[in-house]
Coordinates of C-alpha atoms in Angstrom, one line a residue:
X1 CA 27.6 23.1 24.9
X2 CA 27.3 19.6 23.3
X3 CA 28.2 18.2 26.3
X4 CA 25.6 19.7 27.9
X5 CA 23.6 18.8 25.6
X6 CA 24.5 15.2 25.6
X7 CA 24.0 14.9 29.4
X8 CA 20.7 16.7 28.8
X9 CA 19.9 13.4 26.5
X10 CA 21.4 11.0 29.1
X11 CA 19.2 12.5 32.1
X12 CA 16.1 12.3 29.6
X13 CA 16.6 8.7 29.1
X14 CA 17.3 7.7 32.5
X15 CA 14.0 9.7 33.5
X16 CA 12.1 7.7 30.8
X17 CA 13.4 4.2 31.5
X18 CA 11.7 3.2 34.4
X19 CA 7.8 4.3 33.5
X20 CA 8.6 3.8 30.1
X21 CA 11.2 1.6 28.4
X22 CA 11.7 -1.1 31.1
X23 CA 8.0 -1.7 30.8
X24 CA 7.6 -1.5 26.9
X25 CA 11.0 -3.7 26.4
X26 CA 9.6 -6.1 28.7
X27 CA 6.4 -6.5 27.0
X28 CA 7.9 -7.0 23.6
X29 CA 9.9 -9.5 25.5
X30 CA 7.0 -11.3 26.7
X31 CA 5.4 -11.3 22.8
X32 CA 9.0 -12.8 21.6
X33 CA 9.1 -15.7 23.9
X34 CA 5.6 -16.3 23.1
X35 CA 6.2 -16.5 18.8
X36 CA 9.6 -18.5 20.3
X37 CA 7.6 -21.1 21.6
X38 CA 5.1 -21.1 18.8
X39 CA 8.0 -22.0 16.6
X40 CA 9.0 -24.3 19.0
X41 CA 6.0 -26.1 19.0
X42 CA 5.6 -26.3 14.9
X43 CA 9.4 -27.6 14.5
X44 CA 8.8 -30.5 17.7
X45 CA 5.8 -31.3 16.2
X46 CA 7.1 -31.9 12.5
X47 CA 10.4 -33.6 14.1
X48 CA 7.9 -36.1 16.0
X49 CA 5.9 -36.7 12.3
X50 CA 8.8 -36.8 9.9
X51 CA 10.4 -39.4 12.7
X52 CA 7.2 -41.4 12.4
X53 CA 7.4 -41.6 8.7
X54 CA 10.8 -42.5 8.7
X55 CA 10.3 -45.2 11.2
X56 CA 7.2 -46.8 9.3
X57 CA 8.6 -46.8 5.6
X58 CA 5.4 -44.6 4.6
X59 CA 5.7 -44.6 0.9
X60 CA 3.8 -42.4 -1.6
X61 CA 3.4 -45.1 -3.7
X62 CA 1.8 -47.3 -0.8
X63 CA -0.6 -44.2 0.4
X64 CA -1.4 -43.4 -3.1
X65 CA -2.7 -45.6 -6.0
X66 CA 0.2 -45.9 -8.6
X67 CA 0.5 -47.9 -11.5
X68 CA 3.2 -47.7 -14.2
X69 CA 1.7 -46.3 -17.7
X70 CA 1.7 -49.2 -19.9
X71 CA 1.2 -49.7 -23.6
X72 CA -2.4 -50.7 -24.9
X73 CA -1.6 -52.4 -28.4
X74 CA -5.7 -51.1 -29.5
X75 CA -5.3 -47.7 -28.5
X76 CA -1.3 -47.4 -29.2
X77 CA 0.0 -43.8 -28.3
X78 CA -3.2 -42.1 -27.6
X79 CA -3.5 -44.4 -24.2
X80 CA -0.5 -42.5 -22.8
X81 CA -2.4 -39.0 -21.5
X82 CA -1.2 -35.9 -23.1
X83 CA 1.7 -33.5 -21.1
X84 CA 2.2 -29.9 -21.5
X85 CA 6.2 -28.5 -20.3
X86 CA 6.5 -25.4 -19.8
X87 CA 9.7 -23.3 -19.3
X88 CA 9.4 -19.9 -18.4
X89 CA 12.3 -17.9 -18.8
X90 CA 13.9 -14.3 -19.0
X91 CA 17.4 -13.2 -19.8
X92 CA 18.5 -16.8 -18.9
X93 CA 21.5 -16.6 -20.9
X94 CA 23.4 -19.0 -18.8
X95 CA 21.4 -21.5 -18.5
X96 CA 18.3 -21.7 -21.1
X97 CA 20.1 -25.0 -23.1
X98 CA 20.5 -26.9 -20.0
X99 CA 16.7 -26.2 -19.3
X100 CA 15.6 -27.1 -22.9
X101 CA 17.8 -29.9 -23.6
X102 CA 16.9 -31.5 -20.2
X103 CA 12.7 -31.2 -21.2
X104 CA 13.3 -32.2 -24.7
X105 CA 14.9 -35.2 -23.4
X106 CA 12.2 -36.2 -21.1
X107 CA 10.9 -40.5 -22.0
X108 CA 7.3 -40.0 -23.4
X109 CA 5.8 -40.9 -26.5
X110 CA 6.5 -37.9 -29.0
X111 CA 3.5 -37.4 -30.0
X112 CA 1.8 -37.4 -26.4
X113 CA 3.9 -34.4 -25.2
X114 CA 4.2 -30.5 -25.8
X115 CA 7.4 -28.6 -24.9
X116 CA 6.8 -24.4 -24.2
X117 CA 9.4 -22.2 -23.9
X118 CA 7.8 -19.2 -22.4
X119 CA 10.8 -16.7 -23.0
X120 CA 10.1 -12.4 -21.7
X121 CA 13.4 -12.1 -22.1
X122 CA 14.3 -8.2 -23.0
X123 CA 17.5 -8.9 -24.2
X124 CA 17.4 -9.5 -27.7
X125 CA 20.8 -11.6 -28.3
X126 CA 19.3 -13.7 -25.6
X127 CA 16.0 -14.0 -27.5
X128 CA 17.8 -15.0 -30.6
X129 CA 19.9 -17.7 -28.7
X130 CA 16.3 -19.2 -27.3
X131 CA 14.5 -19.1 -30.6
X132 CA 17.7 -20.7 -32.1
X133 CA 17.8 -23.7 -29.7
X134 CA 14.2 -24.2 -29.9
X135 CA 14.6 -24.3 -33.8
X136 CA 17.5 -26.9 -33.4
X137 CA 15.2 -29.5 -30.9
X138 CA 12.5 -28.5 -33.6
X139 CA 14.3 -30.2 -36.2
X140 CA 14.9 -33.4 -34.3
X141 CA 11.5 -33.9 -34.7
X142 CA 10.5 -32.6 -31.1
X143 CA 7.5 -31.3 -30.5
X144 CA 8.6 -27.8 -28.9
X145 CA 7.2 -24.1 -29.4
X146 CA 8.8 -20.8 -29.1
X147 CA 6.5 -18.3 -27.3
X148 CA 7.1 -14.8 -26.5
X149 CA 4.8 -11.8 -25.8
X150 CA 4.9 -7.9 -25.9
X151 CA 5.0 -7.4 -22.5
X152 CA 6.0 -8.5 -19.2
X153 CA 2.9 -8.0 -17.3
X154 CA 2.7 -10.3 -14.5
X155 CA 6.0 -11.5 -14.9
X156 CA 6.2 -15.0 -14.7
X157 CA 2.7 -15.8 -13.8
X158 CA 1.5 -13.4 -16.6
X159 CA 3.9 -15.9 -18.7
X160 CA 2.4 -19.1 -18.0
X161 CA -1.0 -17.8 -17.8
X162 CA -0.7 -16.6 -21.2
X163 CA 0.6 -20.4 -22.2
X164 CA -2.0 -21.6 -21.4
X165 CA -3.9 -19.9 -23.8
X166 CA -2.7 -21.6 -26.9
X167 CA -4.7 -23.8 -28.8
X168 CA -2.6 -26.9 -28.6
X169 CA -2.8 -26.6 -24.7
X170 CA -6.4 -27.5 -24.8
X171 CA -5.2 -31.1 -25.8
X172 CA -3.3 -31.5 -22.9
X173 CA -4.2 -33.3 -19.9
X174 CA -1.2 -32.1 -17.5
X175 CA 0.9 -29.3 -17.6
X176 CA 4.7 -30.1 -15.6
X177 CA 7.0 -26.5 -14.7
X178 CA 10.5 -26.7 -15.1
X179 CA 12.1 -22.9 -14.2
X180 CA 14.9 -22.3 -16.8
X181 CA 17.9 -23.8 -14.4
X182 CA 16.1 -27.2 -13.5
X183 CA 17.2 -30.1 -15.1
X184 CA 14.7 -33.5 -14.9
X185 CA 15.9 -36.3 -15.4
X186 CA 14.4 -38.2 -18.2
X187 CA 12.2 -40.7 -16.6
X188 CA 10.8 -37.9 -14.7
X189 CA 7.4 -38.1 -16.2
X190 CA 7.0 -41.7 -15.7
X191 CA 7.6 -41.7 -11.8
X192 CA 5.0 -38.5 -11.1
X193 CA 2.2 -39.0 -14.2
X194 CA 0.9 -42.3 -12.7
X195 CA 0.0 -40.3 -9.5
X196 CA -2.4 -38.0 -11.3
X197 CA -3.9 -41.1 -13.6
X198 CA -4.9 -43.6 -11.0
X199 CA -6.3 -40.5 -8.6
X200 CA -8.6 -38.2 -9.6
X201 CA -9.0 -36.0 -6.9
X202 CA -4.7 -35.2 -7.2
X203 CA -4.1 -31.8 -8.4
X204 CA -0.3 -31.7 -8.2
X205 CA 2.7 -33.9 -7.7
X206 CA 5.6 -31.9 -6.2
X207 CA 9.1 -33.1 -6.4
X208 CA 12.6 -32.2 -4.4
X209 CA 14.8 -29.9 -5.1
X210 CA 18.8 -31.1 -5.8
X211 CA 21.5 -28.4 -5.7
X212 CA 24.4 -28.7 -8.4
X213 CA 26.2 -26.5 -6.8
X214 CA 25.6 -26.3 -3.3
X215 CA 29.8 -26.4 -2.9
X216 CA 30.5 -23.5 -4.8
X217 CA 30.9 -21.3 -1.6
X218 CA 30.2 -21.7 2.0
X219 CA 26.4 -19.4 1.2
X220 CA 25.5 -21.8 -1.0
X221 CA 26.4 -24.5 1.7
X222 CA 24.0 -22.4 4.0
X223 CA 21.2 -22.4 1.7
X224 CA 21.2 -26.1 1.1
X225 CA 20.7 -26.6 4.6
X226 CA 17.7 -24.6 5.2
X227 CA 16.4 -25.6 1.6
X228 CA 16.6 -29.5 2.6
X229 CA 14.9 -28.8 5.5
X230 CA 12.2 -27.6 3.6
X231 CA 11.7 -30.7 1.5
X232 CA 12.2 -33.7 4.1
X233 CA 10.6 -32.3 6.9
X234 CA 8.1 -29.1 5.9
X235 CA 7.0 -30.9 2.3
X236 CA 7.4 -34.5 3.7
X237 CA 5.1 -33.5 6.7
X238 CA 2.5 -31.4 5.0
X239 CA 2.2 -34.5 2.4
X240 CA 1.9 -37.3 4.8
X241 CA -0.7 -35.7 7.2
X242 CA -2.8 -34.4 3.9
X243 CA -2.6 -31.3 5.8
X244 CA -1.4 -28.6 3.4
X245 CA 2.3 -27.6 1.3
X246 CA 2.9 -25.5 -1.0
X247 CA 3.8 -25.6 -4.7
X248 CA 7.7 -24.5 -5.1
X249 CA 7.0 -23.3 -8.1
X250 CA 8.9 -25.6 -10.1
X251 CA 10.0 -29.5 -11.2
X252 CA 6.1 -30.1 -10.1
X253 CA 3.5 -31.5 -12.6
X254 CA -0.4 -30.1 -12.3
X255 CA -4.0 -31.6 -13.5
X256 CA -5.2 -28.9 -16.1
X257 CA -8.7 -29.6 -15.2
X258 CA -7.7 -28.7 -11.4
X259 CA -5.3 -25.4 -12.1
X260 CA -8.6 -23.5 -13.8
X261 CA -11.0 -24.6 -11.2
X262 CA -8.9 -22.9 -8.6
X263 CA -8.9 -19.7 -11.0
X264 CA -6.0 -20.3 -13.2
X265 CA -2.6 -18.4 -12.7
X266 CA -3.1 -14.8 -10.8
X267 CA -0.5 -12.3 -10.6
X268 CA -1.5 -10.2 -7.4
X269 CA 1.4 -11.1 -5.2
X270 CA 5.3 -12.5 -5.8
X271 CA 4.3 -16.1 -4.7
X272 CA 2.1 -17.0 -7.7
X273 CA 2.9 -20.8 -7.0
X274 CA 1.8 -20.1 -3.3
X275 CA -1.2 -18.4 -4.4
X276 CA -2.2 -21.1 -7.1
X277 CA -1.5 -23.9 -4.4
X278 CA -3.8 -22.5 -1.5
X279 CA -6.5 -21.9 -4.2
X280 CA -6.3 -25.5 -5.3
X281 CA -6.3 -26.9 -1.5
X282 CA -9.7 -25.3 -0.7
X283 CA -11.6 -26.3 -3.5
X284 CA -10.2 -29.8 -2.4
X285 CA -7.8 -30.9 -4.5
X286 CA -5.3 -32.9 -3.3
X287 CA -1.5 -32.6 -3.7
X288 CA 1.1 -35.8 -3.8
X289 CA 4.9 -34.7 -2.7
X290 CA 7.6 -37.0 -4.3
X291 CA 10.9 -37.0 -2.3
X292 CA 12.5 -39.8 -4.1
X293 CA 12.5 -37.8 -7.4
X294 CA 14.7 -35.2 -7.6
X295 CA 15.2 -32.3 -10.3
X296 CA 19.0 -30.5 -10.5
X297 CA 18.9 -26.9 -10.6
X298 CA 21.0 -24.2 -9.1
X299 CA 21.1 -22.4 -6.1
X300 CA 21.7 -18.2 -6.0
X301 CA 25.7 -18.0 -5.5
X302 CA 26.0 -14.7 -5.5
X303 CA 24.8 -12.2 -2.6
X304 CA 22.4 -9.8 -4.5
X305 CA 20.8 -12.6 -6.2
X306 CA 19.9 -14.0 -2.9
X307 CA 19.0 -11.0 -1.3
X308 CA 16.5 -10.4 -4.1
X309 CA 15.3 -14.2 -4.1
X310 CA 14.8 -13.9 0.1
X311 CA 13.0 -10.5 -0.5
X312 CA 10.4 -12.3 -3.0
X313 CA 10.3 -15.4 -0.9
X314 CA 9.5 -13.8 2.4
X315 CA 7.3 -10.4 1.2
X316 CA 4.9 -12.4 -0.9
X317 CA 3.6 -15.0 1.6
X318 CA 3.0 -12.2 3.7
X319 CA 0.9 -10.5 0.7
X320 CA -0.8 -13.1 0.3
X321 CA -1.7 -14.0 3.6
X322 CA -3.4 -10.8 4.0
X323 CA -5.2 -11.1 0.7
X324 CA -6.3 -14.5 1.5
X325 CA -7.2 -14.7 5.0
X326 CA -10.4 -14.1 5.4
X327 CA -11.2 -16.5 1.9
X328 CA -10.1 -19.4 3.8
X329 CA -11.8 -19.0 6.7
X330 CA -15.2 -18.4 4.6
X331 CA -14.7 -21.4 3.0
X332 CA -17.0 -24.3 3.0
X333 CA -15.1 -27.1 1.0
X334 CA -12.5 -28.0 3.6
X335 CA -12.5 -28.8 7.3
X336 CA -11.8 -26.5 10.1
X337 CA -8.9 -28.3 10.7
X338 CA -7.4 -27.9 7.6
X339 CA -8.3 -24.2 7.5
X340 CA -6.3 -24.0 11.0
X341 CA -3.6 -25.8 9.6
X342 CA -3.3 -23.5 6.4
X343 CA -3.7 -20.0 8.2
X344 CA -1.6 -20.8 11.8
X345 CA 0.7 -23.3 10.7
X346 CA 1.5 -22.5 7.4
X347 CA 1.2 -18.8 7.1
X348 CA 1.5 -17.3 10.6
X349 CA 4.3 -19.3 11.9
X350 CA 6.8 -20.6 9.1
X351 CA 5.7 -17.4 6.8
X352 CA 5.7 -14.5 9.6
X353 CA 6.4 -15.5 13.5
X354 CA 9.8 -17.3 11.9
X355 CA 11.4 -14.4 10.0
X356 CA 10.2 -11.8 12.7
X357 CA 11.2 -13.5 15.9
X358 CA 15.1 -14.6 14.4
X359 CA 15.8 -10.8 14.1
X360 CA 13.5 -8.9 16.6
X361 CA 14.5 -11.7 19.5
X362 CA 17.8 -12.7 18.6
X363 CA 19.3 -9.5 17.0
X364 CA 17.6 -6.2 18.9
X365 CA 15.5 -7.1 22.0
X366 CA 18.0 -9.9 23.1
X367 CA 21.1 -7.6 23.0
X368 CA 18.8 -4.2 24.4
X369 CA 18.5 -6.3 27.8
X370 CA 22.3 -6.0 28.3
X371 CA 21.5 -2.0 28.2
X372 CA 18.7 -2.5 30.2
X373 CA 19.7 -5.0 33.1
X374 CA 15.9 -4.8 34.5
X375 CA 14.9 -6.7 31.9
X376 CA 15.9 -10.4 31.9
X377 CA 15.3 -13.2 29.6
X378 CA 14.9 -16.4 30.8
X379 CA 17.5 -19.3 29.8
X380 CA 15.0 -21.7 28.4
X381 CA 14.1 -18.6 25.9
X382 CA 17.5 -17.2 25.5
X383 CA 19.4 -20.5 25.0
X384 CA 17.2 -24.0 25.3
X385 CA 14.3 -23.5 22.6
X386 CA 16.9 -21.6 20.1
X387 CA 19.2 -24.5 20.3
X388 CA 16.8 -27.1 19.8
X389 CA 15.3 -25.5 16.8
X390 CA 18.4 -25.4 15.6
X391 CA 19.5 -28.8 15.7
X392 CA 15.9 -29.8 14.4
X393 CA 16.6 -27.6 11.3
X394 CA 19.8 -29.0 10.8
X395 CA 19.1 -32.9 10.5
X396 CA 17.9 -32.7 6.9
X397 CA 21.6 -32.0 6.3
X398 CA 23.4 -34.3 8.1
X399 CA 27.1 -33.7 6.1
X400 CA 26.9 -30.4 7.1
X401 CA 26.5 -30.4 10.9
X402 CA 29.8 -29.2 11.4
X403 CA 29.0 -25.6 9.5
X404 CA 25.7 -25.1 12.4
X405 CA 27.3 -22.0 13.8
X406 CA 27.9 -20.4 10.9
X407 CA 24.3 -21.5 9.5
X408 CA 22.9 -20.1 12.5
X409 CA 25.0 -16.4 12.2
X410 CA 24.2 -16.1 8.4
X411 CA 20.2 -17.2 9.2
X412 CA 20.3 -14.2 11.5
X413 CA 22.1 -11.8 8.9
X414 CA 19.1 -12.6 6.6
X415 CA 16.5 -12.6 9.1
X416 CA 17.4 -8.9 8.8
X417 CA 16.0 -9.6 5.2
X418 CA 13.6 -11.6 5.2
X419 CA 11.6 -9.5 8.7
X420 CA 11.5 -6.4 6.6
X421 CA 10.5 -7.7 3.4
X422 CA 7.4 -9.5 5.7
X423 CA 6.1 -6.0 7.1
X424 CA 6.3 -4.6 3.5
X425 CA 3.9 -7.8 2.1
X426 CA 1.8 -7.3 5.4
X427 CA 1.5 -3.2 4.6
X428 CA 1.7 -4.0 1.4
X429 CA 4.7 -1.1 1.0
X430 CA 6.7 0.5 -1.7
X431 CA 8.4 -2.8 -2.6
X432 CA 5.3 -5.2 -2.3
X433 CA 5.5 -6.4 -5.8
X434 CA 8.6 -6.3 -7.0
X435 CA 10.3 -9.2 -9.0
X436 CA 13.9 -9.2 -9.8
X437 CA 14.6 -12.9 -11.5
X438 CA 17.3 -14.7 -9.8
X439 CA 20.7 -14.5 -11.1
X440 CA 21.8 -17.8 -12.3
X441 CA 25.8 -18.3 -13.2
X442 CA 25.2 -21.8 -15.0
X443 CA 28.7 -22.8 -16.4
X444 CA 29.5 -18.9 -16.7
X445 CA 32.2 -19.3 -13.5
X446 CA 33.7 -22.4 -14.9
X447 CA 34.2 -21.0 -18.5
X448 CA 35.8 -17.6 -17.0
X449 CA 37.7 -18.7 -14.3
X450 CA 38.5 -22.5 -14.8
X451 CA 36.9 -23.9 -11.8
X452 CA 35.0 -22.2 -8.9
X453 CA 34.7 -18.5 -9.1
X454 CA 37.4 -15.7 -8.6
X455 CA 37.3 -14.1 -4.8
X456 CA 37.9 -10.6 -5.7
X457 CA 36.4 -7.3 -5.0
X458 CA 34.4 -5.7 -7.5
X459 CA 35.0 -2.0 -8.8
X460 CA 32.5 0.1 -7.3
X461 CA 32.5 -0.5 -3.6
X462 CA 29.0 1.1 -3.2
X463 CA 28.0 -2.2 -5.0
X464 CA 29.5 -3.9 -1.9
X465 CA 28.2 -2.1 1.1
X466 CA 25.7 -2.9 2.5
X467 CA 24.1 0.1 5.3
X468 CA 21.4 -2.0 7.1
X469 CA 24.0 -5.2 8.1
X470 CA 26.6 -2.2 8.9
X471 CA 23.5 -0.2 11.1
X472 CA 22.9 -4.1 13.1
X473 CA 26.7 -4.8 13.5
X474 CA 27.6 -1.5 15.1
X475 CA 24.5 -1.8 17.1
X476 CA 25.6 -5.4 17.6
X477 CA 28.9 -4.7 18.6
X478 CA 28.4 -1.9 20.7
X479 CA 25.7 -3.9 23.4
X480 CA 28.9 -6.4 23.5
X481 CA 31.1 -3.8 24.4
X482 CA 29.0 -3.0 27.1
X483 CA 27.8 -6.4 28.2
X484 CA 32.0 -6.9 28.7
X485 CA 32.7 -4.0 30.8
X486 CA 29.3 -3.6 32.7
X487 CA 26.7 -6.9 32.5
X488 CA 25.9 -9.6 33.9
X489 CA 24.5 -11.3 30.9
X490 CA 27.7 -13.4 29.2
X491 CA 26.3 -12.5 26.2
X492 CA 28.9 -10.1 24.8
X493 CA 31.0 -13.6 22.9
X494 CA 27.3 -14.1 21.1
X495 CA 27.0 -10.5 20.4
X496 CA 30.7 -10.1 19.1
X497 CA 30.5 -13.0 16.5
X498 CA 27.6 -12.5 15.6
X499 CA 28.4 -8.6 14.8
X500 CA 31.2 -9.6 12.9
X501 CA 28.5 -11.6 10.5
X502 CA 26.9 -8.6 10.4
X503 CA 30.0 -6.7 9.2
X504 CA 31.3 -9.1 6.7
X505 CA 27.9 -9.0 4.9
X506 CA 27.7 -5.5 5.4
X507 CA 31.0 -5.0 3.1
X508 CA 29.3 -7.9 0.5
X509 CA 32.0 -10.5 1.1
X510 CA 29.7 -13.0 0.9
X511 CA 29.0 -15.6 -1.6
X512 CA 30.9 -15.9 -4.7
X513 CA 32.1 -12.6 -7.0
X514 CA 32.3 -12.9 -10.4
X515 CA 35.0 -12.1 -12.3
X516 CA 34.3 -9.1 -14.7
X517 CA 33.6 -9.9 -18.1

């Protein structure tokens, strides 16, 4: 009977493929190539730019007008403008003193400068650890406040929106964001101020990221390749052309006068840096990116905590690109061009057509034409433009060239990731807004386990397993199977290594574990 039934399915399908699947798969196909070379396009482009800027030495300091802050013997203290640091926080157990004692220990007159710890934390040992190191920089004669509220609404954009709100902030010129694992260093102020003092129509000066720990395991090796890609090409680029790039979030400093008149701090989507940055760009403002200054924080070392930082990262640009679309292209303030620039470049490709065309091309249609041998993919789609990407994405981290394959396999595990966390922001589904704060380890490995973290399993393995990598590998691994014993294709060694990827994330042994408590 079931093999009846079985041949009953087979016949079915065979019927179907020729009025329906061959023409559907080769349509999707044709849509894949096309985001391919869309990408293509954005990554040659940037490569040509960021080449040029290299080649012709183009300082911010030589675009902008920049001036060191000096002393004014008349006016003493009160010529140095007045900054606002904020530290947002929650449950940041591991890392809250290196946050604080890196902000109190920022150069600037004491008297010109406000320190805000923003803490939602829930755990209340945590809380009282905060409140305690606040108390101890308090009584060094820093200028620092303790805030807490009685909710978490918002979650971190609630948090510095409600900062704002204190009476001592409406003394304050700028406002700089340090998330609770970055560490400035202390002239930090004095290299990004002078930006916003000498030009008025500056609303923020971004800085780079720098990665303390980008050799604790081979993920975080993976992440600090795609991450410096971001800041010397995507940032550098979107900088130099006074085109358009986003806030990070973070280790940035922001005109007051220019954060309320784009609207403030809104909490509708996951990106509230995003959000607050777009907003800013149309009504005008201008944004300074600062590669030579870099802030030490920490990268996510531990699976889940990446999973969940990829989740927020990819669903809320979606979000908000739905939200926001039509706003930009009603508004008057800024040039067509611009407007283009913001909604194709910056949203559509590098937000959607990125994360969507990695796993639809690469991981299902890709391996469906071994199945389906009417279908072929040409080799400038299938091999040329992939590669070149590739290489383009990997020159912002030139030490680890030799780790490109397995950048390229794990980029495709979390394509998986980050392509189903963008249809949720686009439908605005079930997990649209959720936040879970990244997990941050601090010196927590170091003090259990001596040096870099323990590699061993953890209890429950239902913590480790992982269905949808499992659901790809199989499917992964079976298309090889049959692209060895009946294709033409040659692309069952592509399909086997990159279904063991699948598999080794889909049983969690990826990243570091940490040793239980």
């Amino acid at each position: 009977m079931e093999a009846m039934q079985g041949g009953q399915i087979g016949l079915v399908l065979q019927q179907a493929k020729a009025p329906l699947i061959v023409p559907l798969l080769k349509l999707v196909v044709v849509l894949c190539l096309g985001m391919s070379v869309m990408l293509f396009v954005e990554k040659v482009y940037m490569g040509i730019v960021i080449t040029l800027i290299k080649l012709f030495r183009r300082k911010p300091e030589k675009k902008w007008k920049w001036e060191a802050v000096k002393d004014d013997v008349e006016l003493g203290n009160s010529a140095y403008p007045m900054v606002l640091v904020q530290i947002p926080m929650y449950n940041e157990k591991e890392v809250y003193q290196l946050s604080i004692g890196a902000a109190c220990g920022l150069s600037w007159p004491s008297d010109r400068i406000i320190i805000q710890v923003l803490d939602d934390s829930t755990d209340p040992a945590t809380k009282d650890l905060v409140e305690l190191e606040v108390q101890r920089w308090a009584s060094k004669g820093i200028n620092i406040n303790y805030e807490i509220r009685g909710n978490r609404n918002g979650y971190k954009a609630g948090a510095l929106k409600e900062g704002m709100k204190h009476s001592y902030v409406k003394q304050c010129d700028y406002v700089a964001i340090f998330d609770a694992d970055f560490q400035p260093e202390p002239d930090f102020l004095w290299r990004t101020i002078p930006f916003l003092i000498h030009n008025p129509e500056v609303a923020l000066v971004q800085t780079r990221w720098k990665f303390v720990n980008s050799d604790e395991c081979l993920m975080t090796r993976i992440q600090e390749m795609s991450l410096d890609y971001h800041f010397t090409v995507e940032q550098e680029v979107g900088s130099a052309t006074h085109a358009f790039f986003g806030f990070n979030g973070t280790a940035g400093v922001w005109r007051i006068a220019a954060l309320n008149d784009a609207g403030g701090w809104k909490d509708r989507t996951t990106v509230e840096d995003m959000d607050l940055a777009v907003r800013a760009s149309l009504g005008g403002w201008k944004f300074v990116y600062l590669s030579d200054v870099k802030v030490k924080n920490e990268l996510p070392s531990t699976f889940k905590a990446y999973r969940y930082q990829q989740h927020r990262w990819s669903c809320g640009p979606a979000n908000l690109f739905r939200k926001m679309v039509m706003e930009i292209v009603r508004n008057k303030k800024v040039s067509p061009m611009k407007k283009f620039h913001v909604i194709y470049s910056f949203f559509f490709v590098r937000k959607i057509v990125a994360h969507i065309v990695t796993f639809v091309f690469y991981c299902i249609i890709l391996p469906a034409t071994v199945l389906v041998p009417e279908v072929q993919v040409p080799i400038w789609g299938a091999v040329y433009i992939p590669s070149i990407i590739t290489l383009l994405n990997a020159v912002g981290t030139p030490r680890s060239l030799h780790l490109m394959i397995f950048w390229i396999l794990f980029e495709n595990v979390m394509s998986l990731h980050r392509t189903k966390a963008t249809f949720i922001g686009l439908f605005e589904a079930g997990r649209v807004n959720e936040w879970v704060v990244t997990e941050k380890l601090g010196d927590a490995l170091k003090t259990k386990s001596g040096g870099k973290a323990a590699r061993r399993p953890r209890s429950r393995i239902g913590e480790r397993l992982h269905m949808l990598e499992l659901i790809v590998g199989f499917y992964l691994f079976f298309c090889g199977c049959y692209d060895l014993a009946f294709g033409k294709n040659g692309y069952f060694i592509f399909l086997f290594i990159q279904s063991i990827a699948f598999f080794i994330a889909g049983v969690g042994y990826v990243g570091t574990f940490v040793p239980n408590s």
